[in-house]
Short mmCIF file of C-alpha atoms in Angstrom, two decimals:
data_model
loop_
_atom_site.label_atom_id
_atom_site.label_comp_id
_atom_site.label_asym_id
_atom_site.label_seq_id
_atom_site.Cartn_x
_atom_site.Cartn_y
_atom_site.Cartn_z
CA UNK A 123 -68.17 -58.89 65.09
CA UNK A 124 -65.15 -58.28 67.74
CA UNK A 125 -62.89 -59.12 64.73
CA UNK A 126 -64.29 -56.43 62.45
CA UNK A 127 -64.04 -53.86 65.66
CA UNK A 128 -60.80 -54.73 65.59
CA UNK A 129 -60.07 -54.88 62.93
CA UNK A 130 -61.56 -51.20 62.04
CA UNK A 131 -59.23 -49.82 64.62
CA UNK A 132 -55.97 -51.05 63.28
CA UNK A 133 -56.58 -49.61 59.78
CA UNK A 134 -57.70 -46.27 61.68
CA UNK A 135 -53.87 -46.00 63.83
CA UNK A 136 -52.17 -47.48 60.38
CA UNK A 137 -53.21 -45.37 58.43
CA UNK A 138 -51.16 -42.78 60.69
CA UNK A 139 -47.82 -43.61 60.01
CA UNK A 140 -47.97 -42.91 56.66
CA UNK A 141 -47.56 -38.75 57.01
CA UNK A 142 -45.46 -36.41 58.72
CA UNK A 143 -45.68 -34.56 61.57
CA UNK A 144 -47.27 -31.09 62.05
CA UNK A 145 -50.86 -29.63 62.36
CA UNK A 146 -51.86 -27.31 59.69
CA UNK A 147 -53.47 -30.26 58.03
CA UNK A 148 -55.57 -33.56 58.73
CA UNK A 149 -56.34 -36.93 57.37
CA UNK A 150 -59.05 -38.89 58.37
CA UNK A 151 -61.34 -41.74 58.33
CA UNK A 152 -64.51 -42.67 59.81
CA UNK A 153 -66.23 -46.06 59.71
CA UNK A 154 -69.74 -46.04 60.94
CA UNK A 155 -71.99 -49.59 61.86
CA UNK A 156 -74.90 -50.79 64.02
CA UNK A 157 -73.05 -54.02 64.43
CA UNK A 158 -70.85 -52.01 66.69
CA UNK A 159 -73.10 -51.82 69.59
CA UNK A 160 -73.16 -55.52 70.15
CA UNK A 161 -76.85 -56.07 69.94
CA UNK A 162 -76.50 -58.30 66.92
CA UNK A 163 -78.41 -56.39 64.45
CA UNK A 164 -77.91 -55.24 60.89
CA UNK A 165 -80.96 -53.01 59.76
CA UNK A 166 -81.61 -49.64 58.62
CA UNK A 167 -77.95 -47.53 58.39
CA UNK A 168 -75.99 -50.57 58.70
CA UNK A 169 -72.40 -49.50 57.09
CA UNK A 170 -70.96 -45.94 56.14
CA UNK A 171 -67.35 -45.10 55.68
CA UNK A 172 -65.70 -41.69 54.97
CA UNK A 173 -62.39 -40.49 53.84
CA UNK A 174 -61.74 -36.94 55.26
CA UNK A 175 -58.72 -34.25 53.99
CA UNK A 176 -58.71 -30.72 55.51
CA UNK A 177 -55.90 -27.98 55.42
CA UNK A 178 -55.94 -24.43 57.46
CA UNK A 179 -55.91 -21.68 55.69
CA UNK A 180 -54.46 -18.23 56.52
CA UNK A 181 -56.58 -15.95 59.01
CA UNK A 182 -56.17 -12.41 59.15
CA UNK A 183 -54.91 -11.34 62.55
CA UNK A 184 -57.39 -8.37 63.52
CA UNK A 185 -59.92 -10.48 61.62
CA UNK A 186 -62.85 -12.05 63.61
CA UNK A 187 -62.08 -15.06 62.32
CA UNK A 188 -60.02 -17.07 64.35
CA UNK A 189 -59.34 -20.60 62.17
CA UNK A 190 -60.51 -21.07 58.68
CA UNK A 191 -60.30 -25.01 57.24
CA UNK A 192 -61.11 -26.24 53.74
CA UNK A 193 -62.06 -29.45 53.33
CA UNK A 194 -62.79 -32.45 50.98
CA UNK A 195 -64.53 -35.62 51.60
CA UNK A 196 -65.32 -38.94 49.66
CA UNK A 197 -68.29 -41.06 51.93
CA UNK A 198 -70.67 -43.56 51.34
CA UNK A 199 -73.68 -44.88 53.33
CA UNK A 200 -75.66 -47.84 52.78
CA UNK A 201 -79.23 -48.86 53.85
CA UNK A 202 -81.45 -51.46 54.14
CA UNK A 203 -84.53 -53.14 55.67
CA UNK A 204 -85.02 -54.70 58.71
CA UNK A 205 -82.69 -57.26 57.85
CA UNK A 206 -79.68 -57.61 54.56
CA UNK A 207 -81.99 -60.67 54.28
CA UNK A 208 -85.45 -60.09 53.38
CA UNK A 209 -87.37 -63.30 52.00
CA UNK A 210 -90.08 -60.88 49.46
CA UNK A 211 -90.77 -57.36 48.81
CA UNK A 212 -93.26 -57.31 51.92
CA UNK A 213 -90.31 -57.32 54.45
CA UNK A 214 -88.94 -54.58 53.16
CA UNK A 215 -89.49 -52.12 55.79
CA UNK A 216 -86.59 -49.64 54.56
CA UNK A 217 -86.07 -48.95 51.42
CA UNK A 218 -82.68 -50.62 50.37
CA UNK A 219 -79.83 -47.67 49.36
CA UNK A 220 -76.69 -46.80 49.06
CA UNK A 221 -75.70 -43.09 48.49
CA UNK A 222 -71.83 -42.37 47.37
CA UNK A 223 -70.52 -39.08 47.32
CA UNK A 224 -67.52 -36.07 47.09
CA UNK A 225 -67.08 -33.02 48.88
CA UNK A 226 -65.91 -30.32 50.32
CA UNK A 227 -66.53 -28.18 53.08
CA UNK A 228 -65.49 -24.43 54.24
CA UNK A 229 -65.45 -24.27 57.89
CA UNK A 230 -65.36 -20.54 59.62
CA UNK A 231 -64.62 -20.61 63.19
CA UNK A 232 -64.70 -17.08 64.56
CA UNK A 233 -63.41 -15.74 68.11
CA UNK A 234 -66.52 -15.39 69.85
CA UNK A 235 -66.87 -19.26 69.40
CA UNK A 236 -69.98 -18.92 66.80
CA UNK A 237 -68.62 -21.42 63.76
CA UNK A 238 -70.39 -21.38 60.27
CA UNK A 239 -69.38 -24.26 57.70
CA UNK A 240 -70.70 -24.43 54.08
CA UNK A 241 -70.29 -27.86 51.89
CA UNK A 242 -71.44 -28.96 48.28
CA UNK A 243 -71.74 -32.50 47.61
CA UNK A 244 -72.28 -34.51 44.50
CA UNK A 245 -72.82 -38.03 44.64
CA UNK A 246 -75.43 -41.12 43.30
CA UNK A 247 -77.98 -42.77 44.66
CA UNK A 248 -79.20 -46.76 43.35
CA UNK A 249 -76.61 -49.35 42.03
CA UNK A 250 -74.33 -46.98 41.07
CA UNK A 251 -73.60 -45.98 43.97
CA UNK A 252 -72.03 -49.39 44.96
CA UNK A 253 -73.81 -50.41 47.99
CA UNK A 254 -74.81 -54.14 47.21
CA UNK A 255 -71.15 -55.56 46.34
CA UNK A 256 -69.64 -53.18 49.00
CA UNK A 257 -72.29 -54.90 51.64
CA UNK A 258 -71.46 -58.72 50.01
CA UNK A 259 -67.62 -57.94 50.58
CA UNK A 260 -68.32 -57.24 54.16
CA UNK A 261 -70.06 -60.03 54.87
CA UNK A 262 -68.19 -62.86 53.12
CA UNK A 263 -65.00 -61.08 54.46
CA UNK A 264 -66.22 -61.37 58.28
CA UNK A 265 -68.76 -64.62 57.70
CA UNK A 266 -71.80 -62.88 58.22
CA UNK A 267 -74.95 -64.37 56.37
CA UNK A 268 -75.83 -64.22 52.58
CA UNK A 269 -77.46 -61.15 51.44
CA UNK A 270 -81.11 -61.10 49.77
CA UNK A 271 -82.46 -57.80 49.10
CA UNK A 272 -80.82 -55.49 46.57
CA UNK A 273 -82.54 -56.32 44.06
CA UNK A 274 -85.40 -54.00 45.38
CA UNK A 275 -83.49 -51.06 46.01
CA UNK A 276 -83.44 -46.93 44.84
CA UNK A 277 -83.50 -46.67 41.51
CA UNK A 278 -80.05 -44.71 40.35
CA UNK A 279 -80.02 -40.46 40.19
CA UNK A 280 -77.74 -37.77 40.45
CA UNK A 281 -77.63 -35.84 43.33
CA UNK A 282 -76.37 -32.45 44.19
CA UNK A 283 -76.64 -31.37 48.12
CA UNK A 284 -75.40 -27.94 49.29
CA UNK A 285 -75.37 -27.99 53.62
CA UNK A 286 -74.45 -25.21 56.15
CA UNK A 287 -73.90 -25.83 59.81
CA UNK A 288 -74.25 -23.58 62.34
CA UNK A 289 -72.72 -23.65 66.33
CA UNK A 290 -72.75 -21.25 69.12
CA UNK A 291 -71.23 -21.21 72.53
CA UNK A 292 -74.14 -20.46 75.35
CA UNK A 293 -72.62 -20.59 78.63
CA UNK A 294 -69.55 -22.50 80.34
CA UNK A 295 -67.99 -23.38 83.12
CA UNK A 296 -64.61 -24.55 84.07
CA UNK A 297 -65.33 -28.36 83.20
CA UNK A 298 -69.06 -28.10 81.47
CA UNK A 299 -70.08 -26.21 78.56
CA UNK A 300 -73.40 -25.75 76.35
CA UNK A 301 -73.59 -25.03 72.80
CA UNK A 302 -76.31 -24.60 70.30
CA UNK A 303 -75.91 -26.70 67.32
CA UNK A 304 -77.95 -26.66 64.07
CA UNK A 305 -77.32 -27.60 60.10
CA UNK A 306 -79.72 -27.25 57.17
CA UNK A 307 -79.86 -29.32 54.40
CA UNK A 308 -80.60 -28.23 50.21
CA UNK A 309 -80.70 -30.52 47.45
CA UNK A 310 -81.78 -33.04 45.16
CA UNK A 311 -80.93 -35.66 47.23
CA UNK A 312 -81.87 -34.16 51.32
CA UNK A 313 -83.15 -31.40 52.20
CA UNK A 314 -84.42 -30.42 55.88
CA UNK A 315 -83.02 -28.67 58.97
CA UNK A 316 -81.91 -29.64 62.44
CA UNK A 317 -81.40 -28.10 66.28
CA UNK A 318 -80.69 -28.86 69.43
CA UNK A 319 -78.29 -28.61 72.05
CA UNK A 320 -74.53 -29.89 72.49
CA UNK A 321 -73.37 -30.47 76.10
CA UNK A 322 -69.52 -30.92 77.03
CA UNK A 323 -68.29 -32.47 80.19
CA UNK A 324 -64.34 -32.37 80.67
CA UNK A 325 -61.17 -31.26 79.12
CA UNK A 326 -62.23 -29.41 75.87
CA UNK A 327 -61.61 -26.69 73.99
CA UNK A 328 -62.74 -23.12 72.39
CA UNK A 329 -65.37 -24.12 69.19
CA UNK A 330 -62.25 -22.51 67.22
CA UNK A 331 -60.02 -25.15 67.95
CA UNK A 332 -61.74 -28.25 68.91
CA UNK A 333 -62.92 -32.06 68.10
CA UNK A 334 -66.38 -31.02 68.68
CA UNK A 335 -66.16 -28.52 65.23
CA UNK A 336 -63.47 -30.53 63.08
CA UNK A 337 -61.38 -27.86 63.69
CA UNK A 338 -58.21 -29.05 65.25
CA UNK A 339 -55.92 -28.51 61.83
CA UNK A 340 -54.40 -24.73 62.23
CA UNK A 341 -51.62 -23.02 60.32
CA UNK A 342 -51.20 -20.90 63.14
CA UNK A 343 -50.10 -21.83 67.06
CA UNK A 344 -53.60 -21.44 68.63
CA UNK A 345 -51.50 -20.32 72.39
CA UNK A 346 -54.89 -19.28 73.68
CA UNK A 347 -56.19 -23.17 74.08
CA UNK A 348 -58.03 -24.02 77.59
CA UNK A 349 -56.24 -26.97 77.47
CA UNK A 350 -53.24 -28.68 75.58
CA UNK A 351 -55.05 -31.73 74.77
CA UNK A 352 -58.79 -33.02 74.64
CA UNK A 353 -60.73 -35.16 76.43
CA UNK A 354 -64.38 -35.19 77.35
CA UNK A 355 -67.36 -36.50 77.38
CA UNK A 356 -70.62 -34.92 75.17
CA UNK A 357 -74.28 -35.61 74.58
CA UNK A 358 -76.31 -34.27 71.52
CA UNK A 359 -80.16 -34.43 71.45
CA UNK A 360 -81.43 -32.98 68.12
CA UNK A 361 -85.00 -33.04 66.51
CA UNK A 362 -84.54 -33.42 62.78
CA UNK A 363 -87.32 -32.25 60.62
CA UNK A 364 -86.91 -34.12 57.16
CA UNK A 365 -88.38 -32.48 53.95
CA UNK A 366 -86.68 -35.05 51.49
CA UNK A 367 -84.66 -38.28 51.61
CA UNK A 368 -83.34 -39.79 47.97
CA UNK A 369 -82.88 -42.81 50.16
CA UNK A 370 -86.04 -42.99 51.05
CA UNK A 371 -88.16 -41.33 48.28
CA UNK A 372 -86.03 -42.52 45.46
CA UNK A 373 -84.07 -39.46 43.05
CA UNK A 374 -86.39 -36.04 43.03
CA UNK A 375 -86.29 -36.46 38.94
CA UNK A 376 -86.30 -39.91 38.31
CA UNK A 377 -89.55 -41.23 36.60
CA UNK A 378 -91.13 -44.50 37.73
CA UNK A 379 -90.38 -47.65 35.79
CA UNK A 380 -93.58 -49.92 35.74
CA UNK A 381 -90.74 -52.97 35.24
CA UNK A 382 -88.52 -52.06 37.89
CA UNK A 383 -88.81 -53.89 41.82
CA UNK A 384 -87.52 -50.84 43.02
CA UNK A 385 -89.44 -50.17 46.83
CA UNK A 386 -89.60 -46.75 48.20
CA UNK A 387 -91.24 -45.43 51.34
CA UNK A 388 -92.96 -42.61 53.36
CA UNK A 389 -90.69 -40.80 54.92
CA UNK A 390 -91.47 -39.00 58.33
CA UNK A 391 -91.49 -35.64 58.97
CA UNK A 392 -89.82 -35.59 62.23
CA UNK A 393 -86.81 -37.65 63.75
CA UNK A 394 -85.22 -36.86 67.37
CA UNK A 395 -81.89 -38.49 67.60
CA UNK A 396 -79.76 -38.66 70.59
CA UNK A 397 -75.40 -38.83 70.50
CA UNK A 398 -73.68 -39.66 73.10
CA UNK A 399 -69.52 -40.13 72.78
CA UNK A 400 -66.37 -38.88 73.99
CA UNK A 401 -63.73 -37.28 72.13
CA UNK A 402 -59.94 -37.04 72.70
CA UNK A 403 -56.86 -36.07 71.69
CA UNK A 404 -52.88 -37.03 72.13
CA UNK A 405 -50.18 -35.21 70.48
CA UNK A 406 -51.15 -35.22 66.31
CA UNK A 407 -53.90 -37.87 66.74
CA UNK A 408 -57.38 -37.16 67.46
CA UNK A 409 -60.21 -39.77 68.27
CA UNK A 410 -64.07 -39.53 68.25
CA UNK A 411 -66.52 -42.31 69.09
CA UNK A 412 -70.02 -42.32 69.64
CA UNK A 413 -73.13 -44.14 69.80
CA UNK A 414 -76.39 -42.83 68.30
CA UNK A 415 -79.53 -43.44 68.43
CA UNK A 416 -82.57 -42.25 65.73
CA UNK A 417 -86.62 -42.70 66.11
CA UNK A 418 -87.72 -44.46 63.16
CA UNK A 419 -87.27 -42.17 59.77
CA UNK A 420 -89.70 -44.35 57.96
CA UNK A 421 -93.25 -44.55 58.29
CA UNK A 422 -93.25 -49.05 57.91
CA UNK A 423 -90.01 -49.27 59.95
CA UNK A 424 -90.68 -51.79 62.69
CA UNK A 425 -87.54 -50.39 65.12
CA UNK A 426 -86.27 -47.41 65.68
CA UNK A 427 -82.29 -47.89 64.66
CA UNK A 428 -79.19 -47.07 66.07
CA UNK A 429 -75.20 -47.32 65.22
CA UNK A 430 -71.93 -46.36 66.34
CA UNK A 431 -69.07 -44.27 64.79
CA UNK A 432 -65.63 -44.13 65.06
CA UNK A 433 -63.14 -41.18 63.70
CA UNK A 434 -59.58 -41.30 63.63
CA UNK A 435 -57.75 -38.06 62.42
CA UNK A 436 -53.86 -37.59 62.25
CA UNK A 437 -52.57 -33.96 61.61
CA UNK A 438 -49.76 -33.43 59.41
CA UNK A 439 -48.07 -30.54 57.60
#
């Protein structure tokens, strides 16, 4: 387990040295996993990995807008039950899924530190969407145990997921601020909305120009920064209210195949999750890494789950 943390973070800094050096644009990657936390489990959102590209774009100067960023994505998160080992269909607590996707996201950040961005995903959910041989390379590459499960998992469908996120700066002091934070989900494959609060403790920034919004790219020098660089801690309680999960429920339009050992499950309305990580930031790299925690999401789900993530960005022109 220490190997693949390790590991993880030497792909995340080599990956750096491959670009110039500027700040009008970003590459980064994300690698999320329970097995992170040390606890020694591997249920529920066990692996997810994401490849991220954004570029500023030109702002008006008497605009309100004070960064614009376009970007595009390519993720993919797998799921299973309690266990990547299940000995029969009755221990599968989870449904077993893997969703795969491409993006891209428009991210408005406006002067008053209220920040609006708007993505479109497509992406598959069942065997096409690679999880099972993605989850067997992991574990033969690392040792980990042999795999018994897939063979019950979401049916394959086509998904198409449109998203908006929404923050807003409440109050602040000199080393403590609170934001509202909210997104809203529409699609074949999720739909449902979430809200709650984002508290900052340290050196951060304006929403325009921070970790906290993916928003540290700019084509223009942002002069007006509270600080030079980043670093603080942040905690992120949010009740989710969930009105569709592919990953769960299986595709919106696929029909049910009387042959097929596909398992689904009852999702649950509600989930509260809690974030808690620090961000940071040192001349073109930026860090994020965080631990969170989610109720359980399925109605059978014996735990409630939790994982950690870890985001290195390098900016680049």
């Amino acid at each position: 387990m220490l190997n693949k943390f390790f590991f993880t973070l030497v792909c995340l800094l080599g990956c750096t040295t491959l670009f110039a050096q500027q700040h009008s644009q970003e590459f980064g990657i994300q690698t999320d996993n329970d097995s992170y936390l040390g606890q020694g489990s591997d249920r529920y959102y066990t692996n997810g990995i994401f490849f991220y590209y954004r570029k500023a774009l030109k702002v008006a100067d008497a605009g309100k807008l004070q960064n614009k960023i376009l970007g595009i994505e390519l993720g993919q998160k797998m799921f299973n039950a309690q266990s990547g080992y299940v000995r029969d269909a009755g221990d599968v607590d989870r449904p077993f899924a893997a969703y795969t996707y491409v993006g891209g996201t428009l991210n408005l950040l406006y002067k008053n530190e209220s920040t609006l961005k708007l993505g479109a995903q497509i992406g598959l959910v069942g065997p096409a969407a690679g999880g099972e041989p993605v989850q067997k390379l992991i574990h033969n590459t690392f040792g980990f145990y042999t795999l018994n499960g897939w063979q019950y998992q979401i049916r394959n469908d086509v998904e198409l997921n449109l998203s908006a996120e929404y923050n807003k700066l409440l109050a602040r002091a000199s080393w403590a601020d609170v934001s509202l934070a909210s997104y809203a989900n529409l699609g074949t494959g999720f739909t449902g909305a979430g809200l709650g609060p984002l508290f900052r403790l340290g050196n951060f920034n304006q929403l325009f120009n921070s970790i906290s919004t993916q928003s540290t790219a700019s084509l223009t020098p942002q002069s007006n920064l509270l600080h030079k660089q980043e670093l603080f801690f942040y905690y992120k309680p949010q009740i989710n209210a969930v009105v569709y999960d592919a990953t769960i429920q299986g595709g919106l339009f696929s029909s049910h195949d009387p042959n097929s050992l596909e398992i689904t499950g009852t999702k649950k309305t509600f989930v509260f999750s809690q974030q808690f990580g620090v961000g940071f930031s040192f001349t073109r790299f930026t860090f994020d890494v965080a631990a969170i925690f989610h109720t359980r999401e399925v109605e059978t789900m014996v735990h409630s789950h939790q994982w950690a993530a870890i985001t290195g960005v390098y900016r680049f022109k």
